């Protein structure tokens, strides 16, 4: 099926939920209202004409600082300076967050791309894990790295980072941590290194001797 | 969690043996366990030998390569793709440059495309050899490991001669490949290697392992993934084909110049048990080695003369603004790259969809109700690599 025709089917079903169809791009895509995304996915999965039985990819995106003019002038991410200190910025991030869904149908052999955008303050998108089980891990990853909360997800924990990690690394305003659990993150020796190099024992111990030194 | 829970409802309250309190045993398999192929941790809930719930815990190898992609330019990031699937790095290179080229649209020379396919298929064979070897090892067969590593060594030597590295090649650049064929002898050596593989070595693997009675007993009818489950969990590569689905990106969603070559897509047929069991997935890989040999021979026989780079190596790449998703068939399955460009030299966002990440998730469903030792067979037959899962 033509992608345009798929979008028209979808728009007829969703009504207000289908926002726009972006045709003149390398990869045409449909813009869907966040509240309608679960219905849209369920429809595309169940309808026999579309039959999208595979979710190829689900990507979380932070659109903050994106150069809409296409001149490559997006805001640079924050890293470490020459001394190994995390860079800081005064800029207040206010860009939207987004999710992109790439679908494929084994039976019909066609692809389709959906995108949603949510404001940074209310980063909540309905989960599609009940439509495609594979979405469960992708959504956990997007929550972990981009910080998009998927409502209705069966088990929304962090996927790759530790449960106690602070922040979401793929956000554009994410500041690199100076240390994690007391360990410096950039590999440089710090004055308060928790693992200082041990002093060589005085008194001529045998090399390789083990056990506590005798008093 | 999601799939296991319903099996556990009220389990502990039941009076299994009168007068004796019973509960499920929590068991950690990994992260330092030889059968988990890297630093994978499986959190099991078991009743004796029966697994009631499997929860994979991943992230021990996480480097946040996608964040690094937002700080280095398009050419510099090829290096990081090598580190995803370190058993088939050239296939990962291929996936990434295909995605960049979808936006950049350079005229990639035919010679470069052929060299890409030759090296990528060699890499695929090397990865499949490791898969056979370690799967055999998991099942208690030690000898095939030595045979497979011997042939893999040959491939590493061949790739070292063309790319300069032994494990991590950094061979592709957007618009072509980094080096041309070193000499005519290299082509002859590749051809003689694949002839040797096709005529003698694959028969050795089949005699030693594939049709070994003990191996079949351990893998047939074990860890069955049916076609619907495989599709729902977005399994790809040999895992999907092992379940009897004839789908291969090289044929069904062609990229590069794969459409020019003639090859079969092997699928699981349930010869030893059920369609989609561990033996089927294993055998798909053995048969794919043969098909890769066919592709390499055709690509080298028709290797065109001419340039091998569309963009000089020292020139920076500026990718036009836009977003594109591309997928390619690596040794483990489909690698997808979703690249968003703002028109500059650095990707605004580069999302990597790795095949092992999606394939591993199916363990949560299929692992339930298996014996612990069969879970080892299931995870081994999925052929995961943790560098790609954790990225």
XYZ file of C-alpha atoms in Angstrom:
606
model
C 0.000 0.000 0.000
C 1.118 3.557 -0.654
C 2.206 5.387 2.478
C -0.121 8.266 1.707
C -3.066 5.876 1.497
C -2.120 4.338 4.843
C -2.112 7.775 6.386
C -5.536 8.543 4.929
C -6.922 5.332 6.401
C -5.403 6.243 9.731
C -6.679 9.821 9.610
C -10.206 8.599 8.856
C -10.040 6.357 11.919
C -8.418 8.810 14.337
C -10.016 12.068 13.269
C -8.501 14.801 15.428
C -5.660 12.526 16.559
C -3.892 12.538 13.189
C -2.143 15.891 13.031
C -0.217 16.015 9.766
C 1.384 14.061 6.957
C 4.919 15.075 6.015
C 5.388 13.933 2.446
C 8.435 15.853 1.195
C 11.093 14.226 3.301
C 13.671 11.495 2.802
C 11.349 9.328 4.804
C 7.702 10.485 4.891
C 6.141 10.389 8.336
C 2.839 10.913 10.087
C 2.494 13.214 13.040
C 0.107 11.841 15.652
C -1.235 13.443 18.815
C 0.345 11.776 21.861
C -3.025 10.803 23.326
C -3.984 8.949 20.143
C -0.780 6.992 19.554
C -1.872 3.771 21.273
C -5.123 3.741 19.253
C -3.217 4.489 16.058
C -0.789 1.626 16.647
C -3.553 -0.812 17.605
C -5.456 0.141 14.443
C -2.422 -0.262 12.178
C -1.658 -3.599 13.788
C -5.189 -5.019 13.542
C -6.453 -3.637 10.224
C -6.084 -6.233 7.476
C -5.058 -3.692 4.855
C -2.187 -2.327 6.900
C -1.285 -5.374 9.051
C 1.828 -3.911 10.679
C 2.896 -6.926 12.690
C 6.438 -5.786 13.414
C 7.664 -2.780 15.330
C 11.131 -2.399 13.831
C 12.286 0.384 16.098
C 11.045 2.778 18.740
C 13.280 5.781 19.356
C 13.102 8.439 22.018
C 14.305 11.849 20.858
C 15.113 15.073 22.647
C 14.376 17.897 20.187
C 15.805 20.591 22.438
C 18.098 22.997 20.585
C 17.430 21.450 17.155
C 18.314 23.795 14.304
C 15.059 23.898 12.309
C 16.775 25.855 9.528
C 18.963 22.840 8.742
C 22.254 24.753 8.929
C 23.907 22.474 11.484
C 23.690 25.046 14.268
C 22.046 22.863 16.905
C 23.054 23.403 20.511
C 26.067 21.226 21.361
C 25.805 18.621 24.104
C 27.669 19.051 27.361
C 30.797 16.998 27.976
C 33.934 17.373 30.050
C 36.372 20.274 29.856
C 40.149 19.895 29.558
C 40.553 19.499 33.297
C 38.029 16.698 33.448
C 35.310 18.802 35.056
C 31.762 18.482 33.721
C 30.748 21.386 31.502
C 27.824 23.470 32.709
C 25.435 25.694 30.790
C 23.149 28.539 31.825
C 20.693 27.765 29.059
C 17.316 26.454 30.190
C 16.216 23.539 28.019
C 12.667 23.991 26.738
C 12.499 21.843 23.602
C 9.976 19.062 23.107
C 10.613 15.386 23.535
C 9.538 12.958 20.865
C 9.077 9.319 20.026
C 9.414 7.783 16.555
C 7.829 4.442 15.631
C 9.046 2.485 12.601
C 6.629 -0.210 11.509
C 6.884 -3.034 9.009
C 4.384 -5.560 7.709
C 5.629 -9.034 6.791
C 2.465 -9.823 4.860
C 2.013 -6.536 2.958
C 5.731 -5.682 2.739
C 5.293 -2.011 3.480
C 6.749 0.360 6.036
C 5.375 3.319 7.917
C 6.743 5.934 10.288
C 4.840 7.633 13.098
C 6.091 10.400 15.310
C 4.727 12.076 18.414
C 5.949 15.169 20.236
C 5.275 16.013 23.859
C 6.252 19.089 25.850
C 9.217 18.655 28.164
C 7.171 19.440 31.258
C 4.671 16.605 30.672
C 6.815 13.931 29.058
C 4.162 11.229 28.978
C 3.231 9.025 26.039
C 0.821 6.064 26.137
C 2.616 2.737 25.974
C 2.222 0.429 22.967
C 3.647 -2.631 24.736
C 0.235 -4.303 24.586
C 0.245 -3.973 20.781
C 3.745 -5.311 20.149
C 5.499 -7.083 23.067
C 8.863 -5.943 21.708
C 7.940 -2.343 22.538
C 8.308 -3.093 26.251
C 12.092 -3.049 26.188
C 12.342 -0.201 23.692
C 10.115 1.927 25.904
C 12.121 1.069 28.988
C 15.224 2.172 27.093
C 13.584 5.436 26.015
C 12.536 6.095 29.625
C 16.026 5.299 30.843
C 18.014 7.367 28.363
C 15.616 10.132 27.256
C 13.231 10.292 30.191
C 9.898 9.780 28.481
C 7.355 8.186 30.794
C 5.176 5.606 29.049
C 1.796 5.407 30.722
C 0.272 1.960 30.978
C 3.622 0.206 30.598
C 3.642 -3.095 32.533
C 7.076 -2.660 34.076
C 8.713 0.716 33.476
C 12.120 0.384 35.096
C 15.455 1.580 33.799
C 16.827 -0.705 31.110
C 20.554 -0.086 30.797
C 21.541 2.169 33.686
C 21.384 1.518 37.392
C 18.044 2.142 39.078
C 19.704 4.834 41.243
C 21.173 6.789 38.308
C 20.238 10.462 38.267
C 19.020 12.066 35.063
C 18.584 10.794 31.529
C 21.829 10.867 29.512
C 20.380 11.428 26.041
C 18.705 14.684 27.037
C 20.513 17.600 25.480
C 20.832 19.436 28.797
C 22.211 16.400 30.623
C 25.280 17.269 32.657
C 27.972 14.621 32.887
C 28.430 13.463 36.488
C 31.743 14.212 38.156
C 31.628 10.943 40.016
C 29.337 7.994 40.468
C 29.115 6.101 43.777
C 32.317 7.815 44.851
C 34.276 6.800 41.738
C 35.490 9.602 39.437
C 33.833 9.274 36.032
C 36.544 10.640 33.765
C 39.393 8.392 34.830
C 41.534 11.163 36.301
C 42.932 10.891 39.825
C 41.015 13.100 42.236
C 42.269 14.367 45.536
C 39.484 12.457 47.255
C 39.905 9.306 45.236
C 38.246 6.565 47.287
C 40.787 4.040 46.072
C 44.162 5.724 46.719
C 47.291 3.935 45.636
C 48.473 1.973 48.677
C 51.772 2.999 50.215
C 54.458 0.321 49.839
C 54.882 -1.336 53.214
C 57.925 -0.283 55.181
C 60.026 -2.947 56.787
C 60.884 -5.158 53.809
C 57.839 -7.438 53.458
C 58.243 -10.360 51.123
C 56.802 -9.526 47.705
C 53.492 -11.249 47.269
C 53.002 -11.862 50.977
C 49.338 -12.049 51.951
C 47.379 -11.674 55.129
C 47.497 -8.969 57.784
C 50.893 -7.655 58.751
C 52.003 -8.797 62.185
C 52.152 -6.145 64.819
C 8.042 -9.917 34.562
C 5.039 -9.467 32.391
C 4.797 -12.999 31.116
C 6.020 -14.873 34.149
C 3.664 -13.354 36.685
C 0.536 -15.227 35.790
C 2.295 -18.543 36.255
C 3.277 -17.510 39.744
C -0.138 -16.437 40.987
C -0.763 -18.159 44.276
C 2.057 -20.596 43.773
C 3.533 -20.170 47.209
C 0.121 -20.471 48.910
C -0.579 -23.898 47.502
C 0.056 -26.920 49.623
C 2.439 -28.755 47.319
C 3.633 -31.198 49.929
C 1.390 -31.375 52.982
C 2.933 -29.849 56.044
C 5.995 -28.509 54.262
C 6.291 -24.839 53.387
C 7.476 -24.344 49.836
C 8.558 -21.308 47.846
C 10.298 -20.485 44.602
C 14.060 -20.234 44.597
C 15.624 -17.090 43.188
C 18.700 -17.913 41.201
C 21.182 -15.576 39.547
C 22.565 -16.888 36.281
C 25.442 -14.595 35.516
C 26.682 -11.893 35.092
C 29.930 -13.864 35.243
C 28.774 -17.176 33.847
C 30.353 -18.908 30.867
C 27.002 -19.908 29.375
C 25.671 -16.372 29.135
C 28.132 -15.275 26.433
C 29.290 -12.121 28.146
C 28.103 -10.062 31.064
C 24.433 -10.969 30.918
C 22.540 -11.640 34.118
C 19.403 -13.742 34.090
C 17.339 -13.529 37.242
C 15.515 -16.847 37.517
C 12.724 -18.047 39.742
C 12.877 -21.788 39.842
C 11.035 -24.712 41.339
C 13.765 -27.313 41.418
C 14.923 -27.524 37.823
C 11.865 -25.845 36.286
C 12.137 -22.148 35.463
C 9.035 -20.145 36.412
C 10.254 -16.704 35.512
C 13.196 -15.245 33.615
C 14.189 -11.592 33.931
C 17.214 -10.572 31.871
C 19.238 -7.803 33.498
C 21.440 -5.986 31.005
C 23.564 -2.860 30.893
C 26.844 -4.107 32.344
C 28.655 -3.103 29.144
C 26.751 0.132 28.555
C 28.863 2.952 27.100
C 26.051 5.175 25.844
C 27.491 5.169 22.351
C 24.418 7.084 21.175
C 25.487 9.995 23.368
C 29.005 9.802 21.954
C 27.435 9.964 18.468
C 26.075 13.405 19.344
C 29.584 14.655 20.062
C 31.722 13.290 17.201
C 31.340 13.672 13.459
C 29.897 11.125 11.065
C 33.216 9.637 9.989
C 34.604 9.406 13.504
C 31.639 7.412 14.712
C 32.302 4.429 12.408
C 34.828 3.282 15.010
C 32.119 2.940 17.629
C 29.995 0.698 15.419
C 32.855 -1.808 15.413
C 32.411 -2.148 19.161
C 28.737 -3.121 18.976
C 28.907 -6.580 17.513
C 32.601 -7.231 17.955
C 32.224 -10.682 16.379
C 30.952 -9.249 13.080
C 32.190 -5.635 13.088
C 32.082 -5.170 9.324
C 28.342 -5.882 9.279
C 27.877 -3.095 11.854
C 29.976 -0.725 9.734
C 27.737 -1.585 6.813
C 24.567 -0.828 8.763
C 25.822 2.587 9.817
C 27.182 3.783 6.477
C 23.983 2.623 4.761
C 21.995 4.876 7.069
C 24.297 7.856 6.553
C 24.243 7.356 2.797
C 20.460 7.328 2.792
C 20.599 11.017 3.759
C 23.899 11.922 2.136
C 23.179 10.205 -1.210
C 26.745 9.902 -2.497
C 27.396 7.865 -5.638
C 29.084 4.897 -4.043
C 31.376 3.234 -6.611
C 30.460 -0.302 -7.676
C 33.865 -1.575 -6.628
C 33.326 -0.285 -3.106
C 29.925 -1.978 -2.916
C 31.441 -5.289 -3.979
C 34.300 -4.974 -1.490
C 31.766 -4.118 1.226
C 29.760 -7.226 0.485
C 32.833 -9.473 0.372
C 34.139 -8.247 3.722
C 30.702 -8.172 5.344
C 30.009 -11.750 4.299
C 33.438 -12.871 5.516
C 32.607 -11.218 8.811
C 29.229 -12.956 8.877
C 30.926 -16.322 8.383
C 33.354 -15.535 11.222
C 30.454 -14.625 13.498
C 28.491 -17.763 12.596
C 31.579 -19.891 13.246
C 31.772 -18.447 16.753
C 28.055 -19.085 17.171
C 28.466 -22.757 16.237
C 31.563 -23.126 18.369
C 30.187 -21.586 21.549
C 26.789 -23.234 21.145
C 28.552 -26.579 20.870
C 30.581 -25.701 23.932
C 27.416 -24.897 25.885
C 26.086 -28.319 24.946
C 29.267 -30.031 26.064
C 31.032 -30.463 22.729
C 34.555 -29.167 23.068
C 36.193 -30.220 19.813
C 34.116 -28.183 17.288
C 35.302 -25.060 19.085
C 38.860 -25.743 17.987
C 37.804 -26.439 14.404
C 35.668 -23.292 14.153
C 38.283 -21.025 15.684
C 40.874 -22.421 13.277
C 38.798 -21.308 10.288
C 37.901 -18.008 11.932
C 41.598 -17.301 12.291
C 41.929 -17.577 8.491
C 39.169 -14.979 8.083
C 40.830 -12.639 10.574
C 44.067 -12.929 8.598
C 42.288 -12.159 5.325
C 40.506 -9.144 6.821
C 43.724 -7.958 8.414
C 45.353 -7.882 5.009
C 42.637 -5.676 3.523
C 41.632 -3.522 6.502
C 44.669 -3.457 8.758
C 42.984 -4.622 11.963
C 42.394 -8.092 13.281
C 39.284 -7.680 15.413
C 38.002 -4.148 14.844
C 38.424 -2.912 11.316
C 36.980 0.589 10.908
C 36.964 -0.354 7.240
C 33.941 1.486 5.827
C 33.574 5.215 5.391
C 30.490 7.037 4.151
C 30.889 6.908 0.391
C 33.107 3.873 0.057
C 35.719 1.789 1.798
C 38.983 2.849 3.353
C 41.397 0.667 1.365
C 41.413 -1.154 -1.935
C 42.279 -4.831 -2.332
C 45.957 -5.169 -1.346
C 46.905 -7.388 -4.317
C 45.562 -10.010 -6.698
C 46.770 -12.718 -4.363
C 44.214 -11.605 -1.750
C 41.347 -12.385 -4.092
C 42.832 -15.799 -4.887
C 43.276 -16.509 -1.176
C 39.671 -15.591 -0.379
C 38.408 -17.817 -3.178
C 40.556 -20.756 -2.106
C 39.430 -20.263 1.504
C 35.725 -20.336 0.680
C 36.230 -23.344 -1.610
C 37.928 -25.158 1.250
C 35.087 -24.130 3.587
C 32.380 -25.287 1.201
C 33.928 -28.587 0.177
C 35.492 -29.813 3.406
C 34.971 -27.798 6.522
C 31.185 -27.527 6.639
C 31.021 -31.304 6.249
C 33.359 -31.555 9.236
C 31.066 -29.391 11.369
C 28.057 -31.441 10.332
C 29.808 -34.716 11.139
C 31.160 -33.464 14.425
C 28.226 -31.490 15.755
C 25.109 -30.999 13.638
C 24.165 -34.664 13.287
C 25.731 -35.774 16.535
C 23.159 -37.836 18.459
C 23.930 -36.244 21.823
C 23.770 -32.744 20.357
C 20.410 -33.431 18.698
C 19.003 -34.824 21.952
C 20.054 -31.638 23.737
C 18.704 -29.172 21.159
C 15.804 -30.661 19.195
C 12.344 -29.758 20.568
C 14.018 -27.421 23.072
C 13.263 -23.707 23.316
C 10.669 -23.665 20.548
C 9.874 -20.144 19.281
C 6.878 -20.247 16.966
C 6.610 -17.870 14.022
C 3.968 -15.623 15.596
C 5.987 -15.142 18.791
C 9.114 -14.428 16.778
C 7.332 -11.730 14.773
C 5.610 -10.189 17.792
C 8.926 -9.888 19.624
C 10.544 -8.491 16.453
C 13.078 -11.301 16.333
C 15.219 -11.080 13.234
C 18.042 -12.896 11.546
C 18.647 -16.599 12.147
C 16.209 -16.547 15.090
C 13.316 -15.481 12.849
C 14.382 -17.749 9.998
C 14.838 -20.644 12.413
C 11.130 -20.258 13.181
C 10.349 -20.916 9.541
C 9.804 -17.336 8.364
C 11.537 -16.761 5.046
C 12.650 -13.194 5.561
C 16.050 -11.689 4.944
C 16.752 -7.976 4.498
C 19.332 -8.747 1.845
C 16.558 -10.209 -0.306
C 13.320 -8.599 0.891
C 14.481 -5.047 1.560
C 17.636 -4.892 -0.544
C 20.448 -2.496 0.178
C 23.917 -2.165 -1.343
C 24.066 -4.439 -4.442
C 22.718 -7.632 -2.931
C 19.990 -7.693 -5.573
C 22.637 -8.621 -8.148
C 23.560 -11.877 -6.487
C 21.865 -15.211 -6.422
C 21.485 -16.926 -3.039
C 19.014 -18.955 -1.027
C 17.445 -18.060 2.313
C 17.675 -21.091 4.584
C 14.817 -21.518 7.064
C 14.136 -23.892 9.918
C 12.117 -26.899 8.824
C 11.860 -28.898 12.011
C 13.978 -31.748 10.631
C 14.951 -33.036 14.072
C 11.923 -31.935 16.060
C 9.652 -28.897 15.945
C 10.019 -25.865 13.687
C 11.739 -23.128 15.662
C 13.669 -25.278 18.109
C 17.305 -24.705 19.025
C 18.572 -27.169 16.420
C 16.758 -25.292 13.649
C 18.319 -21.988 14.629
C 21.716 -23.650 14.774
C 21.286 -25.293 11.379
C 20.139 -22.046 9.732
C 23.536 -20.603 10.603
C 25.426 -23.557 9.128
C 23.466 -23.194 5.896
C 23.961 -19.441 5.843
C 27.713 -19.996 5.815
C 27.292 -21.855 2.523
C 25.170 -19.064 1.080
C 27.666 -16.413 2.200
C 30.360 -18.356 0.346
C 28.195 -18.223 -2.771
C 27.732 -14.465 -2.446
C 31.460 -13.883 -1.935
C 32.338 -15.928 -5.019
C 29.855 -14.006 -7.197
C 30.986 -10.638 -5.827
C 34.655 -11.392 -6.469
C 34.051 -12.895 -9.905
C 32.292 -9.725 -11.021
C 34.521 -7.281 -9.106
C 34.521 -4.136 -11.272
C 37.526 -1.917 -11.771
C 37.434 1.722 -10.755
C 37.551 3.970 -7.710
C 36.585 2.729 -4.250
C 35.735 6.035 -2.536
C 33.206 8.654 -3.534
C 34.423 11.131 -0.903
C 38.150 11.635 -0.191
C 39.175 10.358 3.223
C 40.377 13.735 4.484
C 37.154 15.544 3.565
C 34.545 16.238 6.233
C 31.025 14.997 5.638
C 28.060 17.342 5.986
C 24.795 15.450 5.910
C 21.677 17.279 4.632
C 19.008 17.900 7.256
C 16.397 15.193 7.649
C 15.723 11.889 9.302
C 16.039 8.372 7.936
C 15.769 4.856 9.251
C 17.677 2.140 7.483
C 18.057 -1.521 8.254
C 20.585 -4.082 7.140
C 21.069 -7.761 7.784
C 23.949 -8.403 10.140
C 25.088 -11.794 11.384
C 22.707 -11.598 14.352
C 19.723 -10.026 12.591
C 18.520 -6.615 11.520
C 20.582 -3.637 12.614
C 18.583 -0.441 12.307
C 19.984 3.066 12.483
C 17.700 6.046 12.897
C 19.733 9.138 12.104
C 18.412 12.658 12.553
C 20.608 15.270 10.938
C 20.438 19.033 11.378
C 22.547 19.674 8.302
C 25.872 19.728 10.107
C 28.846 17.455 10.606
C 27.512 15.811 13.748
C 24.402 13.675 14.028
C 21.649 15.270 16.098
C 20.386 11.853 17.159
C 21.547 8.391 16.216
C 19.390 5.615 17.549
C 20.675 2.075 17.115
C 18.260 -0.809 17.012
C 20.399 -3.835 17.676
C 19.202 -7.325 16.791
C 20.482 -9.042 19.926
C 18.548 -6.563 22.098
C 15.261 -7.565 20.478
C 16.125 -11.258 20.195
C 17.017 -11.551 23.863
C 13.640 -10.239 24.987
C 11.918 -13.378 23.747
C 13.614 -15.309 26.587
C 11.124 -13.729 28.994
C 8.352 -15.591 27.190
C 9.973 -18.768 25.863
C 12.201 -19.436 28.860
C 9.214 -19.973 31.181
C 8.592 -23.639 31.893
C 11.984 -24.822 30.652
C 14.596 -26.723 32.610
C 17.550 -24.599 33.704
C 19.874 -26.578 31.440
C 17.527 -26.034 28.477
C 17.616 -22.303 29.159
C 21.356 -22.493 28.503
C 20.553 -24.087 25.139
C 17.943 -21.412 24.375
C 20.227 -18.471 25.179
C 23.096 -20.115 23.314
C 20.965 -20.666 20.221
C 19.890 -17.001 20.137
C 23.569 -16.099 19.586
C 23.563 -12.805 21.432
C 26.519 -10.503 21.814
C 26.449 -8.159 24.766
C 28.396 -5.325 23.167
C 25.424 -4.835 20.893
C 22.727 -5.245 23.535
C 24.225 -2.727 25.945
C 25.701 -0.390 23.312
